[in-house]
Short mmCIF file of C-alpha atoms and ligand atoms in Angstrom, two decimals:
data_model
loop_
_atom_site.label_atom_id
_atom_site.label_comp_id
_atom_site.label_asym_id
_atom_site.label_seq_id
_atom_site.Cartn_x
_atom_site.Cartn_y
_atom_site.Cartn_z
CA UNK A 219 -20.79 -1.38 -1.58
CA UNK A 220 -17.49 -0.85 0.25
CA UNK A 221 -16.59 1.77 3.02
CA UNK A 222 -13.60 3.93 2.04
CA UNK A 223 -11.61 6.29 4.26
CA UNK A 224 -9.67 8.49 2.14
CA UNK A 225 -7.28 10.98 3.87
CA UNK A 226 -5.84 14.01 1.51
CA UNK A 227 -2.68 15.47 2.63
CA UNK A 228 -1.70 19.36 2.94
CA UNK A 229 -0.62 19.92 -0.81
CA UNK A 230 -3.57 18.08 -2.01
CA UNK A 231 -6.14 20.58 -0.32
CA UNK A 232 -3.51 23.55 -0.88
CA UNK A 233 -5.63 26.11 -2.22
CA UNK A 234 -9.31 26.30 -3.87
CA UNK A 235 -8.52 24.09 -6.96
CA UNK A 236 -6.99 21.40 -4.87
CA UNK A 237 -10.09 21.17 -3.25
CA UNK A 238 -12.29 20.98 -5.58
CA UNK A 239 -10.15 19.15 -7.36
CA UNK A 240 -10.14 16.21 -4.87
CA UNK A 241 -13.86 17.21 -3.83
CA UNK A 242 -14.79 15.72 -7.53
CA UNK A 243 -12.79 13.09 -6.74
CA UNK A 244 -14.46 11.98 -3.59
CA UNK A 245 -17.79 11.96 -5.42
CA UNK A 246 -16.98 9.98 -8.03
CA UNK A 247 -16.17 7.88 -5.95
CA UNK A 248 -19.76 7.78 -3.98
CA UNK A 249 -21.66 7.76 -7.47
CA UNK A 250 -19.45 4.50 -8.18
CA UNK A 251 -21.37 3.39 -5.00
CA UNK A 252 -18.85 3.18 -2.46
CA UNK A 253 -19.55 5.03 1.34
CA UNK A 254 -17.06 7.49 2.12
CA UNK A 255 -15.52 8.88 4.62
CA UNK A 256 -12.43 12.11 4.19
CA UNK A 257 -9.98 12.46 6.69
CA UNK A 258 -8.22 16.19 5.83
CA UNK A 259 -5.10 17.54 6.79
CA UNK A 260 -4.20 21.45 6.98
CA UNK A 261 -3.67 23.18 3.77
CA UNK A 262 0.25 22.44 3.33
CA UNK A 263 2.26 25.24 5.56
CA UNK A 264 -0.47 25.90 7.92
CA UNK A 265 0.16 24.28 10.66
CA UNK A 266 4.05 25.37 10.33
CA UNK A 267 2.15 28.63 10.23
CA UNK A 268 0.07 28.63 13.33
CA UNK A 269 3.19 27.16 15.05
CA UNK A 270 5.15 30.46 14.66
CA UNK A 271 1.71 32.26 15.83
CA UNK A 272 1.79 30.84 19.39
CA UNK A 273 5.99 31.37 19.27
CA UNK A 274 5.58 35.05 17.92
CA UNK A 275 3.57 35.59 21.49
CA UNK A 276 6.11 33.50 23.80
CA UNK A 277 9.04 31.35 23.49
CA UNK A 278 7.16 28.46 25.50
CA UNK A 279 3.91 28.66 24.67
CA UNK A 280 0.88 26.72 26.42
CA UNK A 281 0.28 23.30 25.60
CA UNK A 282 -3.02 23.06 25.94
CA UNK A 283 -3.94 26.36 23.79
CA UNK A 284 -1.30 25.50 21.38
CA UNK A 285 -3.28 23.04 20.45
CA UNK A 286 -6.92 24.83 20.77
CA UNK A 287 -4.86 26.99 17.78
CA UNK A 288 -2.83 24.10 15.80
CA UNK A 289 -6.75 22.58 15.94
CA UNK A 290 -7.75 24.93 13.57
CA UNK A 291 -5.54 24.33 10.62
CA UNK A 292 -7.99 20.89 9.81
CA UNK A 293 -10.94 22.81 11.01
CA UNK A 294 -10.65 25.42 7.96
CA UNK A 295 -9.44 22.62 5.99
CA UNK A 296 -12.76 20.54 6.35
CA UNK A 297 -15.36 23.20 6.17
CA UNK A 298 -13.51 24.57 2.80
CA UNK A 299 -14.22 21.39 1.02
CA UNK A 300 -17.95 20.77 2.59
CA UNK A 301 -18.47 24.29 1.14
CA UNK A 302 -16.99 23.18 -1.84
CA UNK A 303 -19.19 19.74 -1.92
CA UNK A 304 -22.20 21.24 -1.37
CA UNK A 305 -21.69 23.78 -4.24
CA UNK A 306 -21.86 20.66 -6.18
CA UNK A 307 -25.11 19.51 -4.80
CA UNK A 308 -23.77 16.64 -2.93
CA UNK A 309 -24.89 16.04 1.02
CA UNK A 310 -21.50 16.40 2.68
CA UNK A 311 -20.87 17.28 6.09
CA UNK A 312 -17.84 18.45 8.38
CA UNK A 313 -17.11 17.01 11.57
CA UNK A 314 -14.26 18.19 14.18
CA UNK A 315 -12.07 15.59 16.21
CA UNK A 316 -14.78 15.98 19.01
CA UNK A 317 -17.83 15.82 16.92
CA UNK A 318 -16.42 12.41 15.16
CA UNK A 319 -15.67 11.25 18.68
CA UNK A 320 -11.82 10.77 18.14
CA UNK A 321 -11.35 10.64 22.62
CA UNK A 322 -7.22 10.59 23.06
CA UNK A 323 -5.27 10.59 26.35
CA UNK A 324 -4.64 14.35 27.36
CA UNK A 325 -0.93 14.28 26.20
CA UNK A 326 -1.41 17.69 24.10
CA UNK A 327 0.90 18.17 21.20
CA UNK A 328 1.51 14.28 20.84
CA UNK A 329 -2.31 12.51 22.01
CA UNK A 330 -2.83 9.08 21.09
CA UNK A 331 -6.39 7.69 19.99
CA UNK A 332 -7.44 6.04 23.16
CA UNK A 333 -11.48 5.12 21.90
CA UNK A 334 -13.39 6.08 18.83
CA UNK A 335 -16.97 6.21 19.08
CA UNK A 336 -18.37 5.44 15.52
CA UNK A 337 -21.86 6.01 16.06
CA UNK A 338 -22.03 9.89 14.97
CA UNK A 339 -20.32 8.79 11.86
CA UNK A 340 -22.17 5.75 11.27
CA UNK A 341 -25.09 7.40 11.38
CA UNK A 342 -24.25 10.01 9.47
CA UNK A 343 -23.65 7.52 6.18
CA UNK A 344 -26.40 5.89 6.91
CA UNK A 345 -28.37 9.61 6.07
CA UNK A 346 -26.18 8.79 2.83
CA UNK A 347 -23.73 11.62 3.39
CA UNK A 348 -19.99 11.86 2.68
CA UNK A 349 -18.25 12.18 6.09
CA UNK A 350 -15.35 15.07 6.29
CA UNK A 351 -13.26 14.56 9.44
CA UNK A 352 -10.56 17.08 10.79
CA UNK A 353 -7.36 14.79 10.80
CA UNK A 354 -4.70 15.64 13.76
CA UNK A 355 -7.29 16.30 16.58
CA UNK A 356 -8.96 14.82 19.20
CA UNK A 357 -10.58 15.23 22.51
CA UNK A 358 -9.01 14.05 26.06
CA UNK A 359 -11.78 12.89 28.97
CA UNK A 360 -12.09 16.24 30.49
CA UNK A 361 -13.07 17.79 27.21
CA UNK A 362 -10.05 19.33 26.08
CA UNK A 363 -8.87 20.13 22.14
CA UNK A 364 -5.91 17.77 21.57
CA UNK A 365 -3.65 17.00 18.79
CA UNK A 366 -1.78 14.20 17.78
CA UNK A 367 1.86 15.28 16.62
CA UNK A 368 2.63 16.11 13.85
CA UNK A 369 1.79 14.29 10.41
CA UNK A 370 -1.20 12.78 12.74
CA UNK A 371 -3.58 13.12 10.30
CA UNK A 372 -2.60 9.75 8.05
CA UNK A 373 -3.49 8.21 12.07
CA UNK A 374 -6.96 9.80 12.50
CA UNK A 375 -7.33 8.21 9.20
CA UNK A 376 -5.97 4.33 9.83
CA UNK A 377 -7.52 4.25 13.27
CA UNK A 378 -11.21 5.67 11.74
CA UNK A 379 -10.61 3.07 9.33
CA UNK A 380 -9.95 0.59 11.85
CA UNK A 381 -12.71 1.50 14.21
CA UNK A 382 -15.27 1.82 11.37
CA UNK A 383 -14.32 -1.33 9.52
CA UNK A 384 -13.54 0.02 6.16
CA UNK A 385 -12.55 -2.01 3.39
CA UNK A 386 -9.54 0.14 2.64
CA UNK A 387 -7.70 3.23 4.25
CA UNK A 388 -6.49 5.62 0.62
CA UNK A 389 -3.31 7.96 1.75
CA UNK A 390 -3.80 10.64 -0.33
CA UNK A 391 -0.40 12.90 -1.04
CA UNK A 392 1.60 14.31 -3.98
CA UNK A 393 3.72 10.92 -4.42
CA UNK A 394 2.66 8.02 -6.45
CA UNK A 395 3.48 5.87 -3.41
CA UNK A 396 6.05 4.36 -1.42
CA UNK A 397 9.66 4.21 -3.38
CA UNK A 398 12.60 2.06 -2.97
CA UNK A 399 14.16 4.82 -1.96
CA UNK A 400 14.14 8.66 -1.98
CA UNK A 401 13.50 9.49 -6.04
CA UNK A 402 14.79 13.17 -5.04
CA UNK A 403 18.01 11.77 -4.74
CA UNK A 404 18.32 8.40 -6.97
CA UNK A 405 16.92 8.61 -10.01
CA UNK A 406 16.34 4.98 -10.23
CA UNK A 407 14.03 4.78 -7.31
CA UNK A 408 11.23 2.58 -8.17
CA UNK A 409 7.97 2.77 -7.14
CA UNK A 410 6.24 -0.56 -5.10
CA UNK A 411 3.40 -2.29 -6.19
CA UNK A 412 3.05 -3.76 -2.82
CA UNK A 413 5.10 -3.40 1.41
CA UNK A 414 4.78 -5.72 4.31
CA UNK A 415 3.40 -3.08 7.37
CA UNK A 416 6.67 -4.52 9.22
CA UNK A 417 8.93 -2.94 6.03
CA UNK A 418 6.92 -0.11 5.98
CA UNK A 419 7.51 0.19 9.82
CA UNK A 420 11.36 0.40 9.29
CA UNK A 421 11.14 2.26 6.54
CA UNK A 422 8.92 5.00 8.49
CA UNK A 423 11.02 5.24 11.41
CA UNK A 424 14.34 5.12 9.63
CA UNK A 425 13.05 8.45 7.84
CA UNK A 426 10.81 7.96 5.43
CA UNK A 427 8.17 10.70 5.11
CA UNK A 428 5.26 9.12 3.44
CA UNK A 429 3.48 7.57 6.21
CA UNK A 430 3.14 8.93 9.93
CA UNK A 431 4.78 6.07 11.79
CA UNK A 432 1.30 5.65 14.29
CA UNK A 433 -0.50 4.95 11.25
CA UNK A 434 1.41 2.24 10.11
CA UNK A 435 0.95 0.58 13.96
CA UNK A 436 -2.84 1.03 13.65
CA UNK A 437 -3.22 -0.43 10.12
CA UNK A 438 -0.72 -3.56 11.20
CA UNK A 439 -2.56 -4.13 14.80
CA UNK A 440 -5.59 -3.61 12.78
CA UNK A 441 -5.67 -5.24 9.53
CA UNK A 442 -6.36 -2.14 7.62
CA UNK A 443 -5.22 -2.39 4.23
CA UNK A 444 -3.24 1.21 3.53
CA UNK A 445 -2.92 2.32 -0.29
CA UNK A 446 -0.54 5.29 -0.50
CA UNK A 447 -1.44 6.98 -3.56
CA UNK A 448 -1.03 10.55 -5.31
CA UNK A 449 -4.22 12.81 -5.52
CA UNK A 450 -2.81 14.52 -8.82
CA UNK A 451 -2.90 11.44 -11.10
CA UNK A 452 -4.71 8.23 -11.66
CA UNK A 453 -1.73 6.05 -11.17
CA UNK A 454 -1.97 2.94 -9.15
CA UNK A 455 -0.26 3.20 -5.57
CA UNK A 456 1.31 1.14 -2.88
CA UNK A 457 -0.46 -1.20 -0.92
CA UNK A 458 0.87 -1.58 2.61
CA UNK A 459 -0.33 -4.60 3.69
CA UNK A 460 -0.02 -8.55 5.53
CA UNK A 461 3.50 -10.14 4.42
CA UNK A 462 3.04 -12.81 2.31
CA UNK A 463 4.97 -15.62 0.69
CA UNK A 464 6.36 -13.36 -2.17
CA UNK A 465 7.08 -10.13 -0.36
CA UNK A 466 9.52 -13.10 1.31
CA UNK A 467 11.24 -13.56 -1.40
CA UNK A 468 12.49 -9.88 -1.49
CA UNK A 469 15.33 -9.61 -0.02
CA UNK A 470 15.98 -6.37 0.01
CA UNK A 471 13.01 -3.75 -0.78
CA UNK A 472 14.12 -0.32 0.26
CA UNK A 473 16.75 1.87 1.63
CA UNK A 474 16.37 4.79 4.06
CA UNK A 475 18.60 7.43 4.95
CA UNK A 476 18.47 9.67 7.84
CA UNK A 477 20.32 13.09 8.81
CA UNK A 478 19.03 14.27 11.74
CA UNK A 479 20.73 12.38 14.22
CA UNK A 480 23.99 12.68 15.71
CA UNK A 481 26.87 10.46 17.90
CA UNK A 482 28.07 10.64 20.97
CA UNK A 483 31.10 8.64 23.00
CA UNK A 484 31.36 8.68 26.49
CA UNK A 485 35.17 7.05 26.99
CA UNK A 486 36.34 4.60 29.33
CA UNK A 487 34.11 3.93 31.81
CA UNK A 488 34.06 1.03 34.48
CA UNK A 489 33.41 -2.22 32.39
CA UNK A 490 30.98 -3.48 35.64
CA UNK A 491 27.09 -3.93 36.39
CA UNK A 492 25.15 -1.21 36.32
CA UNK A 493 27.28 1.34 34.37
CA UNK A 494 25.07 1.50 31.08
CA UNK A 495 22.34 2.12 33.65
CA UNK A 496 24.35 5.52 34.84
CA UNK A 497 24.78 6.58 31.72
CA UNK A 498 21.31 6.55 29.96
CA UNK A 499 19.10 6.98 33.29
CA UNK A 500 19.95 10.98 33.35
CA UNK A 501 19.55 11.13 29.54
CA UNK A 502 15.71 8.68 29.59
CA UNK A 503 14.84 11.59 32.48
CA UNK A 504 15.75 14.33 30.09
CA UNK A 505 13.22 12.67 27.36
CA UNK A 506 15.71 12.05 24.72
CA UNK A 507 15.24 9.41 22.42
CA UNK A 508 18.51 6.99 21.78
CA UNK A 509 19.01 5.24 18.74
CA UNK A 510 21.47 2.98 17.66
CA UNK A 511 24.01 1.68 21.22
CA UNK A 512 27.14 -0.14 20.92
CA UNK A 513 29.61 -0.64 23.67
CA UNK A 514 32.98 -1.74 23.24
CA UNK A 515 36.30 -2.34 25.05
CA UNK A 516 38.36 0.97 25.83
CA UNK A 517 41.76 -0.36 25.14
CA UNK A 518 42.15 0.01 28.76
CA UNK A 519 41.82 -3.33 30.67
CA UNK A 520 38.73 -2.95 32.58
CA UNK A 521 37.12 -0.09 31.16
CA UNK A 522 35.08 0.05 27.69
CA UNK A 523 33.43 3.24 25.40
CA UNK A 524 29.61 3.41 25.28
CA UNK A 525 28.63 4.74 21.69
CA UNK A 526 25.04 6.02 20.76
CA UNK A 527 22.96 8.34 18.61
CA UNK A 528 20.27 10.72 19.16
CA UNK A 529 18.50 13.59 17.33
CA UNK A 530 20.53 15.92 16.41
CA UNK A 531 17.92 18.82 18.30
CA UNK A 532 19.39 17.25 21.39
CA UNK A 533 22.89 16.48 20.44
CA UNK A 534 24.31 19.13 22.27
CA UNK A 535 22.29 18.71 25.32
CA UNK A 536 22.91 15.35 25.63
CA UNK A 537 26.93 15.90 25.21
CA UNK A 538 25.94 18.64 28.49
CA UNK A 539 24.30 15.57 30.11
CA UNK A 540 27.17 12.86 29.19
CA UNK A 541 29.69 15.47 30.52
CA UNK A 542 28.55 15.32 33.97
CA UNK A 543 28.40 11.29 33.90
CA UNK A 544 32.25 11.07 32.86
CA UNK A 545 33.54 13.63 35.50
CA UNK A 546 32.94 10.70 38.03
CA UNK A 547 34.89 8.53 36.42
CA UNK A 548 38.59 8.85 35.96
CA UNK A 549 39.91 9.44 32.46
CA UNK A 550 36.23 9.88 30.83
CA UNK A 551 35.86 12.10 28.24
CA UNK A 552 32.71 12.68 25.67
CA UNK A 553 32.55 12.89 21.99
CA UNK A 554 30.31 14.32 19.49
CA UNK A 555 30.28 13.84 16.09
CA UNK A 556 27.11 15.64 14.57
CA UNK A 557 28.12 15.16 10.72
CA UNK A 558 26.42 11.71 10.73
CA UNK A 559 24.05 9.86 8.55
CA UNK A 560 22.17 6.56 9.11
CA UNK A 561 21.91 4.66 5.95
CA UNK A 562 19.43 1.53 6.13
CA UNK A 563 18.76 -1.61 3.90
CA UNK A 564 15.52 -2.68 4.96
CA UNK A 565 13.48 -6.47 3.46
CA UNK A 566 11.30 -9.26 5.30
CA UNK A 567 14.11 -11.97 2.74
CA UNK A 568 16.60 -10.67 4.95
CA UNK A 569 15.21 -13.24 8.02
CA UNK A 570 15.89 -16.21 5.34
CA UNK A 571 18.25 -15.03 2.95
CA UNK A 572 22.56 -14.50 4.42
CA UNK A 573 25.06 -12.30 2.80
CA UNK A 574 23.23 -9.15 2.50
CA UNK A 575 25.27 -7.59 5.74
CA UNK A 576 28.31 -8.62 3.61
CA UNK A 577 27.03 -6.75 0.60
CA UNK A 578 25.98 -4.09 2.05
CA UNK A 579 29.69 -3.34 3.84
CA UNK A 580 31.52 -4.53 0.04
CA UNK A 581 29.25 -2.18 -1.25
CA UNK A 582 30.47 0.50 0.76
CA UNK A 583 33.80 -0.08 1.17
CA UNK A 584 33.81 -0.05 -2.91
CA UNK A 585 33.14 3.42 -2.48
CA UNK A 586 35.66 4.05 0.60
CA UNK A 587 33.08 4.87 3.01
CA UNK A 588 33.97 4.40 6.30
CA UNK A 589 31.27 2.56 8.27
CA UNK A 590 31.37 4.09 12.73
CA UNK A 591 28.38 2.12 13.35
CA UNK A 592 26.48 -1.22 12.33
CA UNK A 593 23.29 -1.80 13.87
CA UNK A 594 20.96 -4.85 12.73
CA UNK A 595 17.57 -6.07 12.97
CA UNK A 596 15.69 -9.55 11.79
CA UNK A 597 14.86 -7.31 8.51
CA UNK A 598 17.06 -4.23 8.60
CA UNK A 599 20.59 -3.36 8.46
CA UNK A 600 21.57 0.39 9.53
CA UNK A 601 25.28 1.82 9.15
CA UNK A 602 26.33 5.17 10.10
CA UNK A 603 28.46 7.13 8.00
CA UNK A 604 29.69 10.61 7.72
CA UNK A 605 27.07 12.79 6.64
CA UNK A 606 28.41 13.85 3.10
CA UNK A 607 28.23 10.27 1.85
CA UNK A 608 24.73 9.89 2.65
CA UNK A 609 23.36 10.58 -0.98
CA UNK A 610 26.05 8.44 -2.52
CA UNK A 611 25.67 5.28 -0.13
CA UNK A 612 21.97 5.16 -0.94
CA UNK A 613 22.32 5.82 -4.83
CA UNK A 614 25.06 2.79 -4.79
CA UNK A 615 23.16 0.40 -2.27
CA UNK A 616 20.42 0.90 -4.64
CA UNK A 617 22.27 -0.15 -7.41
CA UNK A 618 23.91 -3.23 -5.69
CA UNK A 619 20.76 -4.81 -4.87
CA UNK A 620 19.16 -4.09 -8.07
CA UNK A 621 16.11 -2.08 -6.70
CA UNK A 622 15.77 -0.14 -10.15
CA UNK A 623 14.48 -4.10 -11.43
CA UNK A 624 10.86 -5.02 -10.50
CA UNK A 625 10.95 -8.58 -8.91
CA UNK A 626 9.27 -11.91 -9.99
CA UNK A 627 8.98 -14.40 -8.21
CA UNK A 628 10.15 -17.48 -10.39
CA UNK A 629 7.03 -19.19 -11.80
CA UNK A 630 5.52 -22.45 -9.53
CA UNK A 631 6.02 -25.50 -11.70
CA UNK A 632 2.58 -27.27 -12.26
CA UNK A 633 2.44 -30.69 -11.36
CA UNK A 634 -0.38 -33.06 -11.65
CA UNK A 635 -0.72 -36.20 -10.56
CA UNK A 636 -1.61 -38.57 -13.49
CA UNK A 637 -3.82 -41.51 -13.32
CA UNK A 638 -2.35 -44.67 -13.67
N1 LIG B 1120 -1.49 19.42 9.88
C1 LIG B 1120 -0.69 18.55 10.72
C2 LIG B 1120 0.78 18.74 10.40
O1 LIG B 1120 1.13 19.52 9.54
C3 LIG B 1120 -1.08 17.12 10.61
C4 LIG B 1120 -0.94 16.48 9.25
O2 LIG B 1120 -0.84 17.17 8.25
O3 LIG B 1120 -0.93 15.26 9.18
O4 LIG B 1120 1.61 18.15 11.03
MG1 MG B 1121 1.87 13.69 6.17
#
């Protein structure tokens, strides 16, 4: 008998027949003898919904009861389908962030899982009954309603399945799994059998939307086996899992793209100690998050242009910011460039394997896109580009490094020793 967590997403508990759609799903799974436990999200828009509630009343709406309301989107979500479980005569029961014991720090609108006590839902398998949790929520040490940001559900889900020692934590949602790349935009995009949690990392926080990126840390820290799969078909899914020897031998398994960022240039400023400091200390106060950072020589001798990207919510803001840093320094200007895109090649071969860098820019160039930015890590290779090549950059990446072909690893040779 294994222990399953199985988290459904928003479209797969969208309306009535979604739910009991997945509800018969969930027990056949128990009558083939397996304990389980469902994580749910909101039904798909809610939350979005609710969001625009607490905005309707005020343009800066409590934290704290924002997420006493945002709360309620898996709340609704998890009684619907006990309801709908207990129609069909099967012992289900619901359980809220608080009631499952999901305790978080008290950062509301972006918690993170601090402790999970798994005795109320140990013990209620052990009565033999299916376990439905509210994803997103939680409870901070003085009580309060808190939620985790949002897509948190898939990391109620990973860390439950962490805490609880399932065998395997099933992603629920209306993809087959994790592709090679975006299938809305290349048609070739292949689906993988199988992702190191390290690609899957990259591939999460370069902008791919199938896993919450938390989750992924959770299942790697963890050991938690992740299977991404669709709730509206059979068909096998991805596993996100430990690398091993073959996923090596991939050098390249995916590429990302990513609009939502944008550049900035702050111009000739004093190539000395201490400078880099200037500029990013006033934009770390403000909370923004900086990307990709290159710094290079201004043409002047002596002074040098710092280059960087950050969402592009906060592009403007941070231009505001940058603009105050440069009127101390003689000369200084800032530049924005919003029209960006981040286009990533992303493999665990890469560490081993040289000459995909090379590729990747040949590639490009091919196609006379003009590359503002390279940024690299030990399996990852981001360029920024101007926005309106995005599409075409991924569909001919994906063709240069043949992600359309499923890989095999050459056969091992059999040797034996023979007797003399
Ligand atoms: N309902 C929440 C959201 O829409 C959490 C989730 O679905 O994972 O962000
Ligand atoms: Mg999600």
């Amino acid at each position: 008998m294994a222990l399953v967590v199985q988290k459904y997403g928003g479209t797969s508990v969208a309306n009535a027949k979604r739910i009991n759609a997945v509800a018969s799903r969930v027990l056949k799974r128990r009558n083939a003898g397996d304990q389980v436990v469902v994580v749910l999200s909101a039904r798909a828009g809610e939350t979005d919904r609710l969001v625009k509630l607490g905005n309707e009343i005020c343009s800066c709406p409590d934290p704290r009861e924002m997420d006493v309301l945002l709360a309620t989107g898996e709340q609704t979500t998890i009684a619907l389908f006990c309801i709908a479980m207990k129609a069909m005569g099967v012992e289900a029961v619901s359980m809220t962030g608080y009631q499952a014991g999901i305790m978080t720090d008290g950062h509301f609108g972006q918690a993170r899982i601090s402790w999970i006590q798994t005795q109320p839902i140990m013990e209620k398998l052990h009565e033999g009954r299916i376990v439905v949790v509210a994803g997103f929520q939680g409870y901070d040490d003085d009580g309060n309603i808190t939620t985790l940001g949002r897509g948190g559900s898939d990391t109620t889900a990973v860390a439950l399945a962490a805490a609880l020692g399932a065998d395997v934590c099933e992603i629920y949602t209306d993809v087959n799994g994790v592709f090679t790349t975006d299938p809305n935009i290349c048609s070739k995009a292949r689906k993988l059998e199988k992702i190191s949690y390290e690609e899957m990392l990259e591939m999460a926080s370069m902008g791919a939307k199938v896993l919450h990126l938390r989750s992924v840390e959770f299942g790697m820290k963890y050991n938690v086996p992740i299977m991404v799969l669709s709730s509206f078909n059979d068909a096998p899914g991805t596993l996100v899992t430990r690398e091993d020897e073959a996923m090596e031998k991939v050098v390249v398994s995916g590429i990302t793209y990513n609009k939502n960022e944008g550049r900035v240039t702050i111009t000739n400023v004093p190539d000395q100690p201490g400078i880099a400091a200037k500029v990013f200390r006033p934009i770390a106060a403000a909370e923004i998050n900086v990307d990709l950072i290159v710094q290079g020589g201004s043409g002047i001798p002596g002074r040098a242009n710092i280059t960087f990207t950050v969402p592009k919510n906060v592009h403007e803001q941070t231009i505001r910011i940058l603009e105050e840093v440069a009127s101390e320094f003689e000369n200084s200007q800032v530049i924005g460039d919003p029209a960006i895109a981040k286009v990533s090649v992303i493999g665990l071969g890469m560490r081993s394997h040289s000459g995909v860098a090379t590729k990747m820019f040949d590639t490009l160039a091919r196609e006379n896109i003009n590359i503002k930015l390279i940024a690299t890590s030990e399996i990852k290779i981001s360029c920024i580009i101007d926005e309106k090549y995005a599409e075409l950059a991924v569909r001919v990446l994906h063709d240069a490094f043949e992600l359309d072909k499923e890989f095999h690893a050459p056969e091992s040779i059999k040797i034996r020793e023979e007797r003399e």
